[in-house]
JSON list of C-alpha atoms in Angstrom, two decimals:
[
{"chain": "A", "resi": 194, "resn": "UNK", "atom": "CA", "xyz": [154.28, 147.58, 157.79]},
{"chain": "A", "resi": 195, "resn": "UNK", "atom": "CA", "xyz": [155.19, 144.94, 154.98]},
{"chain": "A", "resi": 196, "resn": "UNK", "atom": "CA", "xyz": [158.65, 145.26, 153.03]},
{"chain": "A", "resi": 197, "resn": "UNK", "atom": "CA", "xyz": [159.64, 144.87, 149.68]},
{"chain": "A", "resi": 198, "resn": "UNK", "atom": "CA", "xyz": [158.32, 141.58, 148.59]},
{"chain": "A", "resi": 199, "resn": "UNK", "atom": "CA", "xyz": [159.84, 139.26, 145.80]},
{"chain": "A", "resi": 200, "resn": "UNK", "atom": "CA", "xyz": [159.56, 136.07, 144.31]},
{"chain": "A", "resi": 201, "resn": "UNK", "atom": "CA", "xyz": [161.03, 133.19, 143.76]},
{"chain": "A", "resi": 202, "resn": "UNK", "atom": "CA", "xyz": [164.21, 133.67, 145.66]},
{"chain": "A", "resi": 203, "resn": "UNK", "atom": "CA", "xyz": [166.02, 131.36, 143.86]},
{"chain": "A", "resi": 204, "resn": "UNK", "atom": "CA", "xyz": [166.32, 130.23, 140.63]},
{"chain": "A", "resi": 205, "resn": "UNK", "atom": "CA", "xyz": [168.49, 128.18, 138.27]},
{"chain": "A", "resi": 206, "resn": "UNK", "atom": "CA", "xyz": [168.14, 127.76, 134.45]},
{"chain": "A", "resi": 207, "resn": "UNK", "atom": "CA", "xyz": [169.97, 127.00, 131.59]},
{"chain": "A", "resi": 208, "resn": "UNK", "atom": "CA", "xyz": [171.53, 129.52, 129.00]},
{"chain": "A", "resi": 209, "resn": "UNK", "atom": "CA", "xyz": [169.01, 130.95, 126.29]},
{"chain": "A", "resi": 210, "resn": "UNK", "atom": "CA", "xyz": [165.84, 130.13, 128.90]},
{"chain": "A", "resi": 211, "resn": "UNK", "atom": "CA", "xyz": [163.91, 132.47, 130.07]},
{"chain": "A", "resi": 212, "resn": "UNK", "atom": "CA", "xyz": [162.59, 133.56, 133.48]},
{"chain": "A", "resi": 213, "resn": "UNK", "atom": "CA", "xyz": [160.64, 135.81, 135.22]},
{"chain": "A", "resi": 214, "resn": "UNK", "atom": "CA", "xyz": [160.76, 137.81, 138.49]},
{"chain": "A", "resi": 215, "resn": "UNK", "atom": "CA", "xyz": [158.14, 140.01, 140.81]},
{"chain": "A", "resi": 216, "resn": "UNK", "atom": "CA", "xyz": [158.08, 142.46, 143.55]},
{"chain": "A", "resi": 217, "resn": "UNK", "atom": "CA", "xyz": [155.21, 144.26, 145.67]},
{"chain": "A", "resi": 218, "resn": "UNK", "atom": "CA", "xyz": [156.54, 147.51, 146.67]},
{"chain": "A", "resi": 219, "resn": "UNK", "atom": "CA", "xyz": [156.28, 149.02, 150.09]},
{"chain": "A", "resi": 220, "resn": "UNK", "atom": "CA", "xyz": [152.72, 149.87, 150.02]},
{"chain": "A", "resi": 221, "resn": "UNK", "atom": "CA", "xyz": [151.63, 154.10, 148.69]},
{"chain": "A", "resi": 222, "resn": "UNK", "atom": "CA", "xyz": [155.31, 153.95, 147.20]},
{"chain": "A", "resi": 223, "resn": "UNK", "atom": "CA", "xyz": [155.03, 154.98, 143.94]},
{"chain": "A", "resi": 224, "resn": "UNK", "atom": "CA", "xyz": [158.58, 154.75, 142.68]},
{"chain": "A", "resi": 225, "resn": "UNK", "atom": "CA", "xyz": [160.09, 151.26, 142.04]},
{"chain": "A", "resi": 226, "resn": "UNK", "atom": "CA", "xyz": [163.88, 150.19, 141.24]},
{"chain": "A", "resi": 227, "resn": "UNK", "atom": "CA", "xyz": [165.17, 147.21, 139.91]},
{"chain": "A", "resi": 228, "resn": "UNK", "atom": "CA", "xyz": [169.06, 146.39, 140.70]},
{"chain": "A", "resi": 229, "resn": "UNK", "atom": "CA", "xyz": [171.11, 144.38, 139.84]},
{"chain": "A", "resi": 230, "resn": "UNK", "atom": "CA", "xyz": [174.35, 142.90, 141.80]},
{"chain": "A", "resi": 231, "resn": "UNK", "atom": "CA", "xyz": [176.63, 140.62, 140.59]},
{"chain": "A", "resi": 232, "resn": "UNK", "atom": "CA", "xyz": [178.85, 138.97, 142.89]},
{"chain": "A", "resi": 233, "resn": "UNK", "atom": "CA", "xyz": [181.33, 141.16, 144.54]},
{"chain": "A", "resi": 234, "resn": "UNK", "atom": "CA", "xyz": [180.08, 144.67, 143.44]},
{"chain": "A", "resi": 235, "resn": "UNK", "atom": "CA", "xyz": [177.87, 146.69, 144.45]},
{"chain": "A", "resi": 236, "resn": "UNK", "atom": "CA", "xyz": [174.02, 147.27, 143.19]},
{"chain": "A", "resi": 237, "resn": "UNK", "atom": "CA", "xyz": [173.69, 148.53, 139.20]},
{"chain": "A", "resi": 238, "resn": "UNK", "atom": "CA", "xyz": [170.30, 149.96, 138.74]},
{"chain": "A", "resi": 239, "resn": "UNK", "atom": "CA", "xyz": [168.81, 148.43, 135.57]},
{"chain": "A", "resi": 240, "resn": "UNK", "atom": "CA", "xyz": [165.05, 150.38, 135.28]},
{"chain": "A", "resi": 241, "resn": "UNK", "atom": "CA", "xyz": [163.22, 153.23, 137.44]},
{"chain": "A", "resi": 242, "resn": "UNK", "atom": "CA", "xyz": [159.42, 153.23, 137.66]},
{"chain": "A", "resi": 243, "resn": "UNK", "atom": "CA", "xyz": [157.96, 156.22, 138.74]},
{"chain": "A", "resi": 244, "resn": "UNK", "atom": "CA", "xyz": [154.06, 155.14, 139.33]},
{"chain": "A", "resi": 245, "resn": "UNK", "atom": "CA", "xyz": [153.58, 152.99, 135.82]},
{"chain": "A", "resi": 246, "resn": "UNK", "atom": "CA", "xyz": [155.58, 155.34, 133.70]},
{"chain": "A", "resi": 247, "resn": "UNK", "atom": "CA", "xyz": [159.66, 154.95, 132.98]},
{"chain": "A", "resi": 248, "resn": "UNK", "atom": "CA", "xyz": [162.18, 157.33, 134.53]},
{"chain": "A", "resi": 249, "resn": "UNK", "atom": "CA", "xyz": [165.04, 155.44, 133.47]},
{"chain": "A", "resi": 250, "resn": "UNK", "atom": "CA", "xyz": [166.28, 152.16, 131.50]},
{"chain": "A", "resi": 251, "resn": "UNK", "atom": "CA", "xyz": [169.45, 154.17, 130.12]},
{"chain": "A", "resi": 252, "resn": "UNK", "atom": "CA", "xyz": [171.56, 150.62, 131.28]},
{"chain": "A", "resi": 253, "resn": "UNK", "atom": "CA", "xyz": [168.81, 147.98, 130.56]},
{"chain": "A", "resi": 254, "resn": "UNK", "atom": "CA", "xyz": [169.96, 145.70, 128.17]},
{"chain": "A", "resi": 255, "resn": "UNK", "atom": "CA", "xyz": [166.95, 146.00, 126.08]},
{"chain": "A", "resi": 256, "resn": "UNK", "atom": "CA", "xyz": [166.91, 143.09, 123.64]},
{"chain": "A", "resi": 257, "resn": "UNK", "atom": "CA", "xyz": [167.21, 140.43, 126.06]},
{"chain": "A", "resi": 258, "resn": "UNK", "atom": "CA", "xyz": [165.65, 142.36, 129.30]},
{"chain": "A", "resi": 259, "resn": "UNK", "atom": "CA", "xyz": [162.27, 143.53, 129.74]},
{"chain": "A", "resi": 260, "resn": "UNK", "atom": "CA", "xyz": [160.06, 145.60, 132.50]},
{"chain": "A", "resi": 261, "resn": "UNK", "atom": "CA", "xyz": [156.97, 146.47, 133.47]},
{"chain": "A", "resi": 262, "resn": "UNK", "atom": "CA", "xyz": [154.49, 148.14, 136.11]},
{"chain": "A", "resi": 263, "resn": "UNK", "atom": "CA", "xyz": [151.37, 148.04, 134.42]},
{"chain": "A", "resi": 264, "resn": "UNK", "atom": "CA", "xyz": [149.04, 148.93, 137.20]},
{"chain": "A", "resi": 265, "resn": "UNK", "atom": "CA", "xyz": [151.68, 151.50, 138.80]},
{"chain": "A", "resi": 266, "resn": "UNK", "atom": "CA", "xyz": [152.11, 149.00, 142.13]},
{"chain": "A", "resi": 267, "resn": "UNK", "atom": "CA", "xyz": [153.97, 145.76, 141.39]},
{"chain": "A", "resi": 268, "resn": "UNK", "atom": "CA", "xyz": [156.49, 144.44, 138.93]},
{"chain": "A", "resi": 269, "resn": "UNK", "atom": "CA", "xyz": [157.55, 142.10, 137.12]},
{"chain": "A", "resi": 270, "resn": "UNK", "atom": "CA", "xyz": [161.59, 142.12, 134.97]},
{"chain": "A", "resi": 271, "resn": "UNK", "atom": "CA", "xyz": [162.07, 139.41, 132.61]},
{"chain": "A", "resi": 272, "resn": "UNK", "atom": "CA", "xyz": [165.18, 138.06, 130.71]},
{"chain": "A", "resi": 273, "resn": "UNK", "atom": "CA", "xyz": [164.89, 136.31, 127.48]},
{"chain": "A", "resi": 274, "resn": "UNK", "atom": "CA", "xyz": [167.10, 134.74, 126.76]},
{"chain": "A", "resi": 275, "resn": "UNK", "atom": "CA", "xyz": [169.37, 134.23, 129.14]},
{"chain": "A", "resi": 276, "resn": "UNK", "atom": "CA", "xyz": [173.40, 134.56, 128.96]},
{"chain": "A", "resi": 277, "resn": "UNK", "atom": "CA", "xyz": [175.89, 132.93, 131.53]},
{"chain": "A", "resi": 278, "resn": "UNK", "atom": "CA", "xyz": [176.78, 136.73, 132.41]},
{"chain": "A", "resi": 279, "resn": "UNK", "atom": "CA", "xyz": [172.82, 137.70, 133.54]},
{"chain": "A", "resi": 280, "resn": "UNK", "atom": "CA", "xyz": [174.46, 135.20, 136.51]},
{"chain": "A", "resi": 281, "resn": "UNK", "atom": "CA", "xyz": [173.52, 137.95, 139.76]},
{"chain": "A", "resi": 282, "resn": "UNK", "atom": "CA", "xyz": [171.16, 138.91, 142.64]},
{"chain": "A", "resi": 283, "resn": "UNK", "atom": "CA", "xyz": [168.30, 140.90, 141.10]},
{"chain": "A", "resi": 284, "resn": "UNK", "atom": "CA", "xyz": [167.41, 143.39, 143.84]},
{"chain": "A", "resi": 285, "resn": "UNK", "atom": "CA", "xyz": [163.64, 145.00, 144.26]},
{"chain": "A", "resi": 286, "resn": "UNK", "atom": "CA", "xyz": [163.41, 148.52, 145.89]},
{"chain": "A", "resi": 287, "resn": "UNK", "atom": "CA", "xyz": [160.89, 151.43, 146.35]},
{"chain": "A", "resi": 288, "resn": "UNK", "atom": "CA", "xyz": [160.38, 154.53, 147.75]},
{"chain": "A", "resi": 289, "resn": "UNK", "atom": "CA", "xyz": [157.75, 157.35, 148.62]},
{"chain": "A", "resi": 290, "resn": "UNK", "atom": "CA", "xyz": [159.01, 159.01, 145.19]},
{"chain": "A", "resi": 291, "resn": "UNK", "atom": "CA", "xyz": [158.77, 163.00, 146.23]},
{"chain": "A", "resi": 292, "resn": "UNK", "atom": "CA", "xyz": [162.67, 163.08, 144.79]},
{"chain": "A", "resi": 293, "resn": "UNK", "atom": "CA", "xyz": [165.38, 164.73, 146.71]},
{"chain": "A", "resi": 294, "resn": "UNK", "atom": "CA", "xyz": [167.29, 161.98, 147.35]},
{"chain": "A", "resi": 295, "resn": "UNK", "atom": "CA", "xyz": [164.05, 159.60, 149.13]},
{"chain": "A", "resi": 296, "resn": "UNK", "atom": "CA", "xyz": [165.90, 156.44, 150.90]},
{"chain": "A", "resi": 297, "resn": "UNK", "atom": "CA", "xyz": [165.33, 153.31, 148.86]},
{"chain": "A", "resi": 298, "resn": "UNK", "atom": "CA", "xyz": [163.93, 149.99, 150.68]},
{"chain": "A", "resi": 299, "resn": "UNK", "atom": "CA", "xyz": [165.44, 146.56, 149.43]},
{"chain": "A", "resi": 300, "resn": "UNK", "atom": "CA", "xyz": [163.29, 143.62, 149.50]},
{"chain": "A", "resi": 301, "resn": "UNK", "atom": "CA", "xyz": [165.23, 139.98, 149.96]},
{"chain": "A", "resi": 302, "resn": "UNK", "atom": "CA", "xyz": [166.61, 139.78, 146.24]},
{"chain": "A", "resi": 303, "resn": "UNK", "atom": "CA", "xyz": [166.22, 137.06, 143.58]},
{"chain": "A", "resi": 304, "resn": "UNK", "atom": "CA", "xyz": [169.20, 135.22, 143.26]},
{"chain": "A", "resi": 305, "resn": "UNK", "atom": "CA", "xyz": [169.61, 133.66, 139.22]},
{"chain": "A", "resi": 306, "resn": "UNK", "atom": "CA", "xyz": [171.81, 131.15, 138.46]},
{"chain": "A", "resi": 307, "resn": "UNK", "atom": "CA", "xyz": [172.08, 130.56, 134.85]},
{"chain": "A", "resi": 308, "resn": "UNK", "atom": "CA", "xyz": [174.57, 127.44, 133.68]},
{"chain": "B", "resi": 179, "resn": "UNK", "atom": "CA", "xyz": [180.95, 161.83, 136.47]},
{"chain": "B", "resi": 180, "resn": "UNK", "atom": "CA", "xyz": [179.33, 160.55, 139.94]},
{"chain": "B", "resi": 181, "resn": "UNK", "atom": "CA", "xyz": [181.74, 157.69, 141.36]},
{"chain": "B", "resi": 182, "resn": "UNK", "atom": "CA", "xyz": [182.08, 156.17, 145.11]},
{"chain": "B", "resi": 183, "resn": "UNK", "atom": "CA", "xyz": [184.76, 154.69, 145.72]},
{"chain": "B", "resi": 184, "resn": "UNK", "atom": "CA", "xyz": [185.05, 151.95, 149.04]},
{"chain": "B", "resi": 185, "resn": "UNK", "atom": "CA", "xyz": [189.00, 151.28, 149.02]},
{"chain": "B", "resi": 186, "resn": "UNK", "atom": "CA", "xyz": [188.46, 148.68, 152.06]},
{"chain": "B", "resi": 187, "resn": "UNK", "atom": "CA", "xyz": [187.53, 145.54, 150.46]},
{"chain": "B", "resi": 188, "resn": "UNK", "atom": "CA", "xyz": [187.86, 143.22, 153.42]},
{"chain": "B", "resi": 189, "resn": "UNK", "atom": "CA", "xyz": [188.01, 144.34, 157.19]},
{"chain": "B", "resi": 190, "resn": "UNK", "atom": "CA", "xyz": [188.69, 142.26, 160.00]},
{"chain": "B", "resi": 191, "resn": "UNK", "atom": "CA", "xyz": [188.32, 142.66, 163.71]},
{"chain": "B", "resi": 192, "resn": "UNK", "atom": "CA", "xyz": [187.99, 141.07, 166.95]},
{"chain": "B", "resi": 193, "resn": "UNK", "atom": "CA", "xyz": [184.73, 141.39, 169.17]},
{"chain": "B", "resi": 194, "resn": "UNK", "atom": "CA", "xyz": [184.61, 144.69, 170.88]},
{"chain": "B", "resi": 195, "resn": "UNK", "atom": "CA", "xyz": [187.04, 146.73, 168.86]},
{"chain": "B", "resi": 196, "resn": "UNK", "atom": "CA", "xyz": [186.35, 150.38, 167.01]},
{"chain": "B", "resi": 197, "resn": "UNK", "atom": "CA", "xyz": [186.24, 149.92, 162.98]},
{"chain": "B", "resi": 198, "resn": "UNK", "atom": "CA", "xyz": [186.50, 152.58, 160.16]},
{"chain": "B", "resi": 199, "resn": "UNK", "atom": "CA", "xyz": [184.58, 152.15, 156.83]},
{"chain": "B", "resi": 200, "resn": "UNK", "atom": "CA", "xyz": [186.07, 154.57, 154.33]},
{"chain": "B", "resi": 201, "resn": "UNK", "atom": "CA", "xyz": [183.61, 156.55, 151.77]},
{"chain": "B", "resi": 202, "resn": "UNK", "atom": "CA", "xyz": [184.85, 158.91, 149.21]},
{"chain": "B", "resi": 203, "resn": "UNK", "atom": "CA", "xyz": [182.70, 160.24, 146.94]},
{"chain": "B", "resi": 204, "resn": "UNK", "atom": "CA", "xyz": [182.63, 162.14, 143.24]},
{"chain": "B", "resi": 205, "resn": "UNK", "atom": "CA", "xyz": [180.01, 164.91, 141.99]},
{"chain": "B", "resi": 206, "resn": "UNK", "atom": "CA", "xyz": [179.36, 167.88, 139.92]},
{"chain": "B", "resi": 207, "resn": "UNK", "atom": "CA", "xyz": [176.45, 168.37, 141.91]},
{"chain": "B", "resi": 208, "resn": "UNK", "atom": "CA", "xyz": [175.94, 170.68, 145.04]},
{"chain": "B", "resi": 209, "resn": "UNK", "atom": "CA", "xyz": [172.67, 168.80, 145.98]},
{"chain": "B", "resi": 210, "resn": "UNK", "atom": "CA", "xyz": [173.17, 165.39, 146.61]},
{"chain": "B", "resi": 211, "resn": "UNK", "atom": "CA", "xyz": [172.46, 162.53, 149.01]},
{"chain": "B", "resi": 212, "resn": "UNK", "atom": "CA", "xyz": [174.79, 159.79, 150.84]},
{"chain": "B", "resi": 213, "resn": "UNK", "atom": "CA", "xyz": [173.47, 156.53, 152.02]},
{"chain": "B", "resi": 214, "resn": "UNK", "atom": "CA", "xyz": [175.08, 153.71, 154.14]},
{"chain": "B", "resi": 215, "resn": "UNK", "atom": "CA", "xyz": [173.16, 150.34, 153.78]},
{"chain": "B", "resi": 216, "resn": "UNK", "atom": "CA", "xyz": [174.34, 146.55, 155.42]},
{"chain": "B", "resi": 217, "resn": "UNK", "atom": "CA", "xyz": [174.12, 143.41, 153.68]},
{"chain": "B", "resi": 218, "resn": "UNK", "atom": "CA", "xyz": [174.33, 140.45, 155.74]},
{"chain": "B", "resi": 219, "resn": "UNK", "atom": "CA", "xyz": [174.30, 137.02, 154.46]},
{"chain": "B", "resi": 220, "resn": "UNK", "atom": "CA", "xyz": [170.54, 136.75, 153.96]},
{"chain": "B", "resi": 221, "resn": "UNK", "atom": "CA", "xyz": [171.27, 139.37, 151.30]},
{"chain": "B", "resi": 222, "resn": "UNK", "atom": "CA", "xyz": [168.47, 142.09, 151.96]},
{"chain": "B", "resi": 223, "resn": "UNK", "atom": "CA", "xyz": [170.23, 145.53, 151.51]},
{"chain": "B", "resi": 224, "resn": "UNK", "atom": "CA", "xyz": [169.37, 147.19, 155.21]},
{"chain": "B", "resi": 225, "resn": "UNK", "atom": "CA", "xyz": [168.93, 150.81, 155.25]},
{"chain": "B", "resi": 226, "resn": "UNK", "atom": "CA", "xyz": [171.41, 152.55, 157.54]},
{"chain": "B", "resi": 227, "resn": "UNK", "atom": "CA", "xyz": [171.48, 156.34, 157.23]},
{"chain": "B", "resi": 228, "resn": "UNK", "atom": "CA", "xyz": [170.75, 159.03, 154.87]},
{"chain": "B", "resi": 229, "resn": "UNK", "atom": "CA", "xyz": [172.58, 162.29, 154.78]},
{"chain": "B", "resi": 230, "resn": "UNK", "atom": "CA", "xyz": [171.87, 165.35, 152.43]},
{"chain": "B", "resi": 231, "resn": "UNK", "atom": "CA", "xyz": [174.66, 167.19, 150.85]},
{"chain": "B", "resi": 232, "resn": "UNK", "atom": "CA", "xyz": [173.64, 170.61, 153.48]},
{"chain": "B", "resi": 233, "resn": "UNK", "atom": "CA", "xyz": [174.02, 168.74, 156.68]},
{"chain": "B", "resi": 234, "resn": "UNK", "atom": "CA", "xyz": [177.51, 168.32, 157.40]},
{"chain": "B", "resi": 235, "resn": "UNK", "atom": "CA", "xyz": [176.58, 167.89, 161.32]},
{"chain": "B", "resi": 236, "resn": "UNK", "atom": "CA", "xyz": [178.00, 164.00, 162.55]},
{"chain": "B", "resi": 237, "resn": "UNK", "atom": "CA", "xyz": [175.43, 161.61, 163.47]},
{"chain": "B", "resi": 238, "resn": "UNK", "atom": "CA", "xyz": [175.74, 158.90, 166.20]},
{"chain": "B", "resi": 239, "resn": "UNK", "atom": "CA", "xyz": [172.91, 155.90, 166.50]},
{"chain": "B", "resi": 240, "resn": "UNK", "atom": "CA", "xyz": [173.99, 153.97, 169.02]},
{"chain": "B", "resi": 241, "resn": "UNK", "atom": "CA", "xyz": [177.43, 151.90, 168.46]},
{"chain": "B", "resi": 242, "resn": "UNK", "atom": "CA", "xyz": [176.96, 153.58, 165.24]},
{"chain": "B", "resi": 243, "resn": "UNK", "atom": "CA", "xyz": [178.79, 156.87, 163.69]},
{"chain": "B", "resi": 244, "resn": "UNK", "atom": "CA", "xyz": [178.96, 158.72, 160.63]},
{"chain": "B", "resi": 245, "resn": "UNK", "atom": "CA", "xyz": [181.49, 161.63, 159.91]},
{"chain": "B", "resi": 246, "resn": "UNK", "atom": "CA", "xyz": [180.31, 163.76, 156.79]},
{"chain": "B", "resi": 247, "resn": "UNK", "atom": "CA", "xyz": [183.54, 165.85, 155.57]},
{"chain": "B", "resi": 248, "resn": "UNK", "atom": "CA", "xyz": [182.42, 167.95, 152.15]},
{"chain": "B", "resi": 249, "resn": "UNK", "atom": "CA", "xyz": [186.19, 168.92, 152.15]},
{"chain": "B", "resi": 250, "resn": "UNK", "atom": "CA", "xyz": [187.42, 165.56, 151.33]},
{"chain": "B", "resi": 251, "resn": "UNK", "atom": "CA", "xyz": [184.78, 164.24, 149.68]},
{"chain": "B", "resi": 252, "resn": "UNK", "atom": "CA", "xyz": [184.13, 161.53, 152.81]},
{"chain": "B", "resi": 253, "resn": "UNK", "atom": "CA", "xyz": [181.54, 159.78, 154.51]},
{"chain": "B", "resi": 254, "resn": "UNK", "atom": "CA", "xyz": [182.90, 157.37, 156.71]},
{"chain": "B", "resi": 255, "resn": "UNK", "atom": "CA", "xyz": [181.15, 155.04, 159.14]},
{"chain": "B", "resi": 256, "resn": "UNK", "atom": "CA", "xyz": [182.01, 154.20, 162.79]},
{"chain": "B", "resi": 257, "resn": "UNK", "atom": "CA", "xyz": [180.95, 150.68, 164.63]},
{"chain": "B", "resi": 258, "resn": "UNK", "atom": "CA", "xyz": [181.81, 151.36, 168.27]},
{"chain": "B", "resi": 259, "resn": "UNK", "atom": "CA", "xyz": [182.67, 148.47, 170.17]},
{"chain": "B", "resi": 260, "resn": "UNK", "atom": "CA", "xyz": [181.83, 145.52, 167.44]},
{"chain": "B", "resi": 261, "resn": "UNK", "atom": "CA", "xyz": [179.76, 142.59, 168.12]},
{"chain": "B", "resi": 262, "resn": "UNK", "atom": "CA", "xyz": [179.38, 139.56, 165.51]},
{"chain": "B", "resi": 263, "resn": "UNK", "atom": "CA", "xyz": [175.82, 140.66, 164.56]},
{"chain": "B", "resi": 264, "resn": "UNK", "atom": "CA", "xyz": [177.75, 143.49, 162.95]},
{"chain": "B", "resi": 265, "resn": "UNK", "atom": "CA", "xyz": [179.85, 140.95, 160.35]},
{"chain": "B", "resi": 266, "resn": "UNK", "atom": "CA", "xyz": [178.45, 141.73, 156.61]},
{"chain": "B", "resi": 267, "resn": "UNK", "atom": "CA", "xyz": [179.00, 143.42, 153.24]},
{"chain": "B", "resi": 268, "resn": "UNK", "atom": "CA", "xyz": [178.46, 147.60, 154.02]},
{"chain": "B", "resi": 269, "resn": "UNK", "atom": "CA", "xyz": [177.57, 149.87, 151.16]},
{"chain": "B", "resi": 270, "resn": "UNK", "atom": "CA", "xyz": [178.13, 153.24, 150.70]},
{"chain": "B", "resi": 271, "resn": "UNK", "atom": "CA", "xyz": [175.71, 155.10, 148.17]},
{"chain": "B", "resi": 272, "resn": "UNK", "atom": "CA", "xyz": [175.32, 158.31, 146.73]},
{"chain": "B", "resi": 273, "resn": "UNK", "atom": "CA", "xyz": [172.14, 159.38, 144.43]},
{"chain": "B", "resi": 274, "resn": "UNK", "atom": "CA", "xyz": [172.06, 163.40, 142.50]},
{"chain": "B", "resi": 275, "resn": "UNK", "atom": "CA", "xyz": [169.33, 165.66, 142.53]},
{"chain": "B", "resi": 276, "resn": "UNK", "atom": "CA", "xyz": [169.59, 166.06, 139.17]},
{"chain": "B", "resi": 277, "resn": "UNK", "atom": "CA", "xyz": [169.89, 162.18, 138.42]},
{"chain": "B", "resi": 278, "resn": "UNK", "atom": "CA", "xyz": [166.13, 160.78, 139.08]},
{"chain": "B", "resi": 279, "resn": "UNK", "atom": "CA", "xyz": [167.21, 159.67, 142.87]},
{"chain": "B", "resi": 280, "resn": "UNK", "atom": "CA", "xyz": [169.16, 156.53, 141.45]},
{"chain": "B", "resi": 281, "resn": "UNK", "atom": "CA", "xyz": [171.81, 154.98, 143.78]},
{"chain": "B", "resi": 282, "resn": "UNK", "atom": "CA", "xyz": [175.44, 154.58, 142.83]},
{"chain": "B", "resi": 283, "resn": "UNK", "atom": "CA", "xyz": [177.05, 151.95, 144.81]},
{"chain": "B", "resi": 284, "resn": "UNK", "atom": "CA", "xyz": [180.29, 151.46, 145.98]},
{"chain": "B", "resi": 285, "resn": "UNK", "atom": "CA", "xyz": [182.18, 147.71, 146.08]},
{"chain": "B", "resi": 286, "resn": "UNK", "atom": "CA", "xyz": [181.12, 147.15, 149.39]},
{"chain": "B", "resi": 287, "resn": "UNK", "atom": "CA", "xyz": [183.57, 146.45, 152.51]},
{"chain": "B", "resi": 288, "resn": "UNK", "atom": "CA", "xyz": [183.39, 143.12, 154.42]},
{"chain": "B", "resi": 289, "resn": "UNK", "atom": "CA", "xyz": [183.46, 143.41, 158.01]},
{"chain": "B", "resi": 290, "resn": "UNK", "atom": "CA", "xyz": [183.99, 140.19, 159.55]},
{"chain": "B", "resi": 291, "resn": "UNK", "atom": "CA", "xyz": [183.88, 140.53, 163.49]},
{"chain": "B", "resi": 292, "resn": "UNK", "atom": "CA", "xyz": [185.53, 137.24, 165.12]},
{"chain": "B", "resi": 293, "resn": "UNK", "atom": "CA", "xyz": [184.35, 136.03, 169.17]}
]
């Protein structure tokens, strides 16, 4: 069975660009996380997708970050524009989505480097 | 508030020896999930374990242990007899029932395993 997919793993830009990421879920998993980990901590979740609808952006920074799942299976999170800070690994996951605690699958990551 | 705390930041061992990674955890909740996931350097988060908040039985995997204690708040992890493979970033995570399943991460503890 394939993993979490995302693309590109890498990327550098320049402050006030703006870029683009995607992930392909585990497939039949309707929930989908985005995460993001700057170096040295741990994983900050930044918007839940259950299907194509929002569970929760509470700690998306909403005028420069943006989400979406329009056909309720992949994903794209973009950033515009871009601050040194937004500097991280931005971390795809998904799961079944019955609740109670369902264990999350990481895809590879996206790392951004913005100068 | 829900907090996890990993006081270990950096662990280091020689080949073959027992190591400890420390989990405490803080909730108001009485249904809950813990989660141990590995990230080596490739930086994929690697599921490890999932434990719900009812099932305080210990769980062994191979050179791998986990001791659930609900009286201190703990889930600590157990490498028996460590190989290099072993050497990355561990996570411990906790999600709520009553919080739409999202992870809260600790800091992470290093295990570097030296030949």
């Amino acid at each position: 069975e394939a993993g979490v997919a995302q693309s590109p793993r890498y990327k550098i830009i320049e402050k006030r660009q703006s870029v683009a990421f995607w992930c392909n879920p585990i497939s039949g998993h309707a929930t989908l996380y985005w995460y993001q980990q700057i170096l040295g901590q741990g994983p900050k979740l930044l918007i839940q997708f259950q299907n194509n609808g929002v569970v929760d952006d509470s700690q998306l920074p909403k005028d420069r970050f943006s989400a979406e799942r329009l056909k309720g299976v992949d994903s794209t999170l973009k950033i515009q524009p871009a601050k040194l800070e937004d500097s991280a690994v931005y971390l795809c996951a998904s799961s079944w989505g019955q609740g109670l605690g369902d264990t999350q699958y990481f895809g590879p990551g996206t790392r951004l480097t913005v100068l | 508030a829900q907090k996890v705390t990993q006081a270990q930041t950096e662990i280091s061992v020689v080949e073959k020896e027992d190591v400890t990674l420390d989990c405490v955890y803080e909730t108001r909740d009485t249904t809950y999930y813990l989660f141990w996931y590995k990230q080596p350097p490739s930086g994929e988060l690697v599921f490890l374990i999932r434990r719900n908040s009812f099932d305080e039985q210990n769980e062994i995997s191979g050179r791998y242990s986990w001791n659930f204690q609900k009286s201190t708040s703990s889930f600590n992890f157990t490498i028996t007899a460590s190989q290099v493979v072993d050497s990355a970033v561990y996570f411990c995570a906790l999600s709520e029932a009553r919080n739409t399943d999202k992870l809260i991460f600790g800091t992470g503890t290093r295990l570097q395993v030296f030949p």
